[in-house]
Short mmCIF file of C-alpha atoms in Angstrom, two decimals:
data_model
loop_
_atom_site.label_atom_id
_atom_site.label_comp_id
_atom_site.label_asym_id
_atom_site.label_seq_id
_atom_site.Cartn_x
_atom_site.Cartn_y
_atom_site.Cartn_z
CA MET A 38 -6.34 3.56 3.97
CA LEU A 39 -2.64 3.27 3.10
CA THR A 40 -0.80 6.50 3.88
CA GLU A 41 2.69 7.82 3.28
CA TYR A 42 4.57 9.99 5.76
CA THR A 43 8.00 11.42 6.19
CA LEU A 44 9.58 11.37 9.61
CA GLY A 45 11.81 14.23 10.64
CA SER A 46 15.24 13.03 11.69
CA CYS A 47 14.72 15.18 14.79
CA ILE A 48 12.13 12.79 16.29
CA PHE A 49 14.89 10.23 16.82
CA ASP A 50 17.22 12.74 18.52
CA THR A 51 16.91 12.69 22.31
CA ASN A 52 18.20 16.28 22.45
CA TYR A 53 14.86 17.39 20.96
CA PHE A 54 12.87 16.03 23.91
CA SER A 55 12.86 17.00 27.56
CA ASN A 56 14.19 13.53 28.41
CA SER A 57 15.03 10.18 26.77
CA GLU A 58 11.98 8.44 28.26
CA LYS A 59 9.66 10.94 26.59
CA CYS A 60 11.34 10.30 23.25
CA GLU A 61 10.89 6.55 23.76
CA ILE A 62 7.17 6.86 24.48
CA TYR A 63 6.43 8.84 21.31
CA LEU A 64 8.60 6.59 19.14
CA LYS A 65 6.98 3.46 20.55
CA ASN A 66 3.48 4.76 19.84
CA LEU A 67 4.46 5.81 16.32
CA LYS A 68 6.14 2.49 15.54
CA ALA A 69 2.99 0.55 16.45
CA ILE A 70 1.05 2.50 13.81
CA LEU A 71 3.71 2.52 11.10
CA ILE A 72 4.26 -1.23 11.04
CA ASN A 73 0.59 -2.20 11.30
CA ASP A 74 -0.11 -2.13 7.55
CA GLU A 75 -1.30 1.45 7.84
CA ALA A 76 1.56 3.53 6.45
CA LEU A 77 4.70 3.78 4.39
CA VAL A 78 7.67 5.98 5.30
CA ARG A 79 9.41 7.95 2.56
CA ASP A 80 13.17 7.52 2.75
CA LEU A 81 14.15 10.98 1.55
CA HIS A 82 17.04 11.89 -0.71
CA HIS A 83 17.20 8.43 -2.29
CA GLY A 84 17.74 6.63 1.01
CA ASN A 85 20.10 9.13 2.62
CA TRP A 86 17.48 9.98 5.27
CA SER A 87 17.74 6.57 6.94
CA ARG A 88 21.53 6.71 6.78
CA TYR A 89 21.51 10.16 8.37
CA VAL A 90 19.18 9.01 11.16
CA LYS A 91 21.53 6.10 11.93
CA SER A 92 24.46 8.54 12.18
CA ILE A 93 22.90 10.84 14.80
CA GLN A 94 25.11 10.65 17.89
CA SER A 95 22.29 11.35 20.34
CA LYS A 96 19.70 9.10 18.68
CA HIS A 97 17.41 7.03 20.90
CA PRO A 98 18.43 3.34 21.31
CA ASN A 99 15.09 2.23 19.79
CA THR A 100 15.91 4.00 16.53
CA LYS A 101 17.67 1.04 14.93
CA TYR A 102 14.81 -1.33 15.77
CA ILE A 103 12.27 1.00 14.17
CA LEU A 104 14.38 1.35 11.02
CA GLN A 105 14.97 -2.41 10.92
CA SER A 106 11.24 -3.10 11.25
CA LEU A 107 10.39 -0.67 8.46
CA GLY A 108 13.06 -2.15 6.24
CA LYS A 109 12.14 -5.77 6.93
CA GLN A 110 8.51 -5.10 6.09
CA LEU A 111 9.44 -3.04 2.99
CA ARG A 112 7.59 -0.05 4.43
CA CYS A 113 10.48 2.37 3.87
CA VAL A 114 10.43 3.59 0.25
CA LYS A 115 13.14 5.66 -1.38
CA ALA A 116 12.35 9.07 -2.85
CA VAL A 117 14.15 11.18 -5.45
CA GLN A 118 16.69 13.63 -4.07
CA THR A 119 16.34 17.39 -4.31
CA ASN A 120 18.43 19.47 -1.90
CA ILE A 121 21.35 18.21 0.17
CA PRO A 122 20.17 18.15 3.81
CA ALA A 123 22.73 18.56 6.58
CA THR A 124 20.63 19.38 9.66
CA HIS A 125 17.26 18.39 11.12
CA ILE A 126 15.56 21.48 9.73
CA ASP A 127 17.14 20.80 6.33
CA TRP A 128 15.48 17.39 6.35
CA CYS A 129 12.18 19.04 7.15
CA TYR A 130 12.48 21.30 4.10
CA GLU A 131 13.60 18.32 2.02
CA ALA A 132 10.35 16.61 3.01
CA LEU A 133 8.33 19.65 1.94
CA LYS A 134 10.17 19.73 -1.38
CA SER A 135 9.58 16.01 -1.86
CA HIS A 136 5.87 16.59 -1.23
CA GLU A 137 5.82 19.01 -4.16
CA ASN A 138 7.09 16.22 -6.43
CA GLU A 139 4.82 13.51 -5.03
CA PRO A 140 2.10 14.26 -2.45
CA LEU A 141 2.54 13.02 1.10
CA ASN A 142 -0.13 12.50 3.74
CA GLY A 143 1.90 14.16 6.47
CA ILE A 144 5.30 15.13 7.87
CA ILE A 145 6.05 14.28 11.51
CA VAL A 146 8.71 16.33 13.30
CA SER A 147 9.73 17.33 16.82
CA LYS A 148 8.00 20.18 18.63
CA GLY A 149 11.02 22.47 18.19
CA ILE A 150 11.33 21.91 14.43
CA PHE A 151 7.57 22.26 14.06
CA LYS A 152 7.73 25.74 15.59
CA SER A 153 10.69 26.88 13.51
CA CYS A 154 9.85 25.35 10.12
CA THR A 155 7.52 26.72 7.45
CA ASN A 156 3.96 26.93 8.71
CA THR A 157 1.95 24.36 6.78
CA ASP A 158 -0.90 21.99 7.64
CA LEU A 159 1.25 19.15 6.34
CA LEU A 160 3.57 19.40 9.37
CA ALA A 161 2.72 17.98 12.79
CA SER A 162 4.65 17.67 16.02
CA ILE A 163 5.10 14.09 17.23
CA GLU A 164 4.01 15.36 20.65
CA ASN A 165 0.73 16.73 19.28
CA LEU A 166 -0.17 14.43 16.40
CA ASP A 167 -3.80 14.30 17.48
CA LYS A 168 -4.14 17.97 16.54
CA ALA A 169 -3.28 17.38 12.88
CA THR A 170 -6.37 17.04 10.68
CA TRP A 171 -4.73 14.44 8.45
CA TRP A 172 -3.90 12.34 11.51
CA GLN A 173 -7.45 12.63 12.86
CA ASN A 174 -8.84 11.52 9.48
CA ARG A 175 -7.00 8.19 9.45
CA SER A 176 -9.44 5.33 9.03
CA PRO A 177 -9.28 1.57 8.36
CA SER A 178 -12.25 1.89 5.98
CA ILE A 179 -13.09 4.06 3.00
CA ARG A 180 -15.97 4.49 0.58
CA VAL A 181 -15.03 4.26 -3.09
CA TYR A 182 -16.92 4.95 -6.28
CA ARG A 183 -17.35 1.81 -8.34
CA THR A 184 -15.21 3.12 -11.16
CA THR A 185 -11.79 2.07 -12.36
CA ASN A 186 -10.49 5.62 -11.91
CA ASP A 187 -11.41 5.66 -8.23
CA TYR A 188 -9.97 2.19 -7.68
CA LEU A 189 -6.67 3.31 -9.21
CA HIS A 190 -6.69 6.52 -7.15
CA HIS A 191 -6.98 4.68 -3.85
CA LEU A 192 -4.50 1.96 -4.81
CA ARG A 193 -1.76 4.27 -6.08
CA LEU A 194 0.63 3.62 -3.18
CA VAL A 195 -0.01 -0.12 -3.23
CA PHE A 196 0.65 -0.42 -6.94
CA CYS A 197 3.76 1.77 -6.72
CA HIS A 198 5.45 -0.09 -3.86
CA ALA A 199 4.10 -3.63 -3.39
CA ASN A 200 6.24 -6.55 -4.52
CA SER A 201 3.36 -9.03 -4.48
CA ILE A 202 -0.32 -8.49 -5.31
CA MET A 203 -3.19 -10.99 -5.14
CA PHE A 204 -6.58 -10.16 -6.68
CA ILE A 205 -9.07 -12.48 -4.98
CA ASP A 206 -12.60 -12.31 -6.36
CA PRO A 207 -14.77 -15.32 -7.27
CA TYR A 208 -16.49 -13.36 -10.06
CA ILE A 209 -13.49 -11.79 -11.73
CA ASP A 210 -13.59 -12.54 -15.44
CA PRO A 211 -12.33 -10.10 -18.11
CA VAL A 212 -15.03 -11.15 -20.58
CA LYS A 213 -17.80 -10.07 -18.23
CA TYR A 214 -19.23 -6.62 -18.85
CA ASN A 215 -18.64 -5.32 -15.32
CA TYR A 216 -14.99 -6.44 -15.44
CA ARG A 217 -14.37 -5.06 -18.93
CA GLU A 218 -11.86 -2.47 -17.60
CA PHE A 219 -9.80 -4.83 -15.47
CA PHE A 220 -6.92 -4.48 -17.92
CA ARG A 221 -6.61 -0.88 -16.70
CA ILE A 222 -6.08 -2.13 -13.15
CA LEU A 223 -3.11 -4.14 -14.42
CA GLU A 224 -1.83 -1.08 -16.28
CA GLY A 225 -1.80 0.76 -12.95
CA ILE A 226 0.83 -1.66 -11.65
CA SER A 227 3.22 -0.92 -14.49
CA LYS A 228 5.05 1.97 -12.74
CA LEU A 229 7.51 -0.30 -10.94
CA ASP A 230 10.97 -0.97 -12.37
CA ILE A 231 10.68 -4.55 -11.11
CA PRO A 232 7.08 -5.76 -11.55
CA PRO A 233 5.54 -7.47 -8.52
CA CYS A 234 4.37 -11.07 -8.41
CA ILE A 235 0.72 -10.86 -9.53
CA GLU A 236 -1.93 -13.49 -8.88
CA ILE A 237 -5.61 -13.59 -9.82
CA HIS A 238 -7.87 -15.95 -7.87
CA MET A 239 -11.35 -16.64 -9.25
CA CYS A 240 -14.05 -19.34 -9.22
CA ASN A 241 -15.56 -21.54 -11.87
CA LEU A 242 -19.14 -20.56 -11.04
CA ASN A 243 -20.80 -21.57 -14.29
CA ASP A 244 -19.28 -25.01 -14.87
CA THR A 245 -17.36 -23.44 -17.74
CA SER A 246 -14.49 -25.36 -19.24
CA VAL A 247 -11.33 -24.28 -17.42
CA THR A 248 -9.50 -24.10 -20.73
CA GLU A 249 -12.14 -21.62 -21.90
CA TYR A 250 -11.27 -19.38 -18.93
CA GLU A 251 -7.62 -19.55 -19.93
CA GLN A 252 -8.44 -18.59 -23.51
CA ASP A 253 -10.59 -15.66 -22.31
CA PHE A 254 -7.86 -14.32 -20.02
CA ARG A 255 -5.25 -14.55 -22.76
CA ARG A 256 -7.52 -12.93 -25.31
CA LYS A 257 -8.53 -10.02 -23.05
CA LEU A 258 -5.37 -9.40 -21.01
CA SER A 259 -2.35 -10.68 -22.95
CA HIS A 260 -1.79 -7.41 -24.81
CA THR A 261 -1.68 -5.36 -21.59
CA ILE A 262 0.43 -7.92 -19.75
CA LYS A 263 2.99 -8.15 -22.56
CA THR A 264 3.04 -4.40 -23.22
CA TYR A 265 3.87 -3.59 -19.59
CA LYS A 266 6.15 -6.61 -19.13
CA LEU A 267 4.04 -8.17 -16.41
CA SER A 268 3.44 -11.79 -15.53
CA VAL A 269 0.12 -12.91 -14.06
CA GLU A 270 -0.63 -16.30 -12.56
CA VAL A 271 -4.33 -17.23 -12.59
CA PHE A 272 -5.92 -19.71 -10.18
CA VAL A 273 -9.39 -21.13 -10.88
CA TRP A 274 -10.98 -22.57 -7.72
CA ASP A 275 -14.16 -24.53 -7.22
CA LYS A 276 -15.70 -22.22 -4.63
CA PHE A 277 -15.01 -19.30 -2.30
CA HIS A 278 -16.99 -16.21 -1.39
CA ASP A 279 -15.17 -13.09 -0.13
CA ARG A 280 -13.23 -10.58 -2.21
CA TYR A 281 -9.83 -9.17 -1.31
CA LEU A 282 -6.72 -7.44 -2.50
CA ILE A 283 -3.74 -8.92 -0.64
CA SER A 284 -0.24 -7.50 -0.98
CA ASN A 285 2.92 -7.58 1.12
CA ILE A 286 2.17 -4.08 2.48
CA ILE A 287 -1.62 -4.11 2.96
CA GLY A 288 -4.65 -6.37 2.83
CA ILE A 289 -8.06 -4.97 1.84
CA ASN A 290 -11.52 -6.49 2.08
CA LEU A 291 -13.45 -5.38 -1.02
CA SER A 292 -17.22 -5.44 -0.74
CA ASN A 293 -17.68 -5.55 -4.55
CA GLY A 294 -14.31 -6.61 -5.83
CA PHE A 295 -13.11 -4.79 -8.95
CA ASP A 296 -16.31 -4.87 -10.95
CA ILE A 297 -17.55 -1.47 -12.07
CA SER A 298 -21.00 0.03 -12.18
CA ASP A 299 -22.78 2.14 -14.77
CA ILE A 300 -24.95 3.67 -12.05
CA PRO A 301 -23.65 7.20 -11.32
CA ASN A 302 -22.08 7.67 -7.88
CA GLU A 303 -22.67 4.09 -6.78
CA MET A 304 -20.22 3.26 -4.00
CA ALA A 305 -18.60 0.30 -2.25
CA THR A 306 -16.75 -0.09 1.03
CA TRP A 307 -13.11 -1.13 1.39
CA THR A 308 -11.69 -2.12 4.78
CA ARG A 309 -8.05 -2.57 5.73
CA LEU A 310 -7.32 -5.97 7.25
CA GLY A 311 -5.16 -6.66 10.28
CA ARG A 312 -1.82 -8.22 9.49
CA SER A 313 -2.62 -11.64 10.97
CA VAL A 314 -5.85 -11.82 8.94
CA ARG A 315 -4.05 -10.69 5.80
CA ASP A 316 -1.39 -13.36 6.27
CA ASP A 317 -4.01 -16.05 6.93
CA ILE A 318 -5.88 -15.18 3.73
CA GLN A 319 -2.64 -15.37 1.79
CA ARG A 320 -2.01 -18.86 3.21
CA GLU A 321 -5.61 -19.85 2.46
CA PHE A 322 -5.05 -19.30 -1.27
CA ASP A 323 -1.81 -21.24 -1.37
CA PRO A 324 -2.67 -24.41 -3.31
CA ALA A 325 -0.63 -26.41 -0.80
CA SER A 326 -2.97 -25.40 2.03
CA GLY A 327 -5.78 -27.62 0.74
CA ARG A 328 -8.45 -25.18 1.99
CA HIS A 329 -9.98 -24.90 -1.49
CA LYS A 330 -10.09 -27.23 -4.46
CA LEU A 331 -7.97 -25.93 -7.33
CA GLN A 332 -9.39 -26.69 -10.77
CA HIS A 333 -6.90 -24.98 -13.05
CA ARG A 334 -3.77 -22.84 -12.93
CA PHE A 335 -2.05 -20.97 -15.73
CA THR A 336 0.31 -18.04 -16.36
CA VAL A 337 -0.14 -15.15 -18.75
CA SER A 338 3.08 -13.30 -19.58
#
């Protein structure tokens, strides 16, 4: 659903294509996918990859716009450094080494580097991406087991790199049995040095006192929130229906929210939202929008 790739510096070098126009076509097609809430790009060697790409003398003119787009949308994430790359093939091996530290979904390189680098299914030529199994298996929807462990598995990249996260689920309530492990979802966000802005949006479906909701959230989640130095803002609305996870890097429609099931192998469907839909949902749950009636708002930190 959300993938992470490394891009070989060679795919920006016009010398690695038969002509500049060919390079432009492949870069244009790749950019459309990368900035459409589908993928993150690993900035190898603690950000030196992007600096190296900018320094290539024969880079394609569109290179800076692609890097700017990735940076503006926070889709370029820095990785720990291992070796000291100096050439295109060095960057390819740096990507493979980085994959050993933290798994990648794929490495995209030029046809020439693909032929000369280590033979591995992780590598794919930008000119033949459709032949890579991991590229073929990309999908806007996934099936997930209704367990906290599976939720955390599929949200690893989101929780590691998002700077804002909205949990939108009318039924979410940490005192309910099927949300009893929600504190573990919050623990999964704790890997970031700078915690993201976290919001929980729920409904008052039982005409419960809104102060009672606040007491329940503090009683069930305060320990986790304080332990991991998080801050969570909770919004109690009168009524809404759908369930989502909305972040600055991806929006997901959740068929069953984050409740869990005791039925073995029971599954739910998650679907990645288009950016315009994701942004509209985010605006919808801004209290200033007036689309829903806000009953209560409080912060747990």
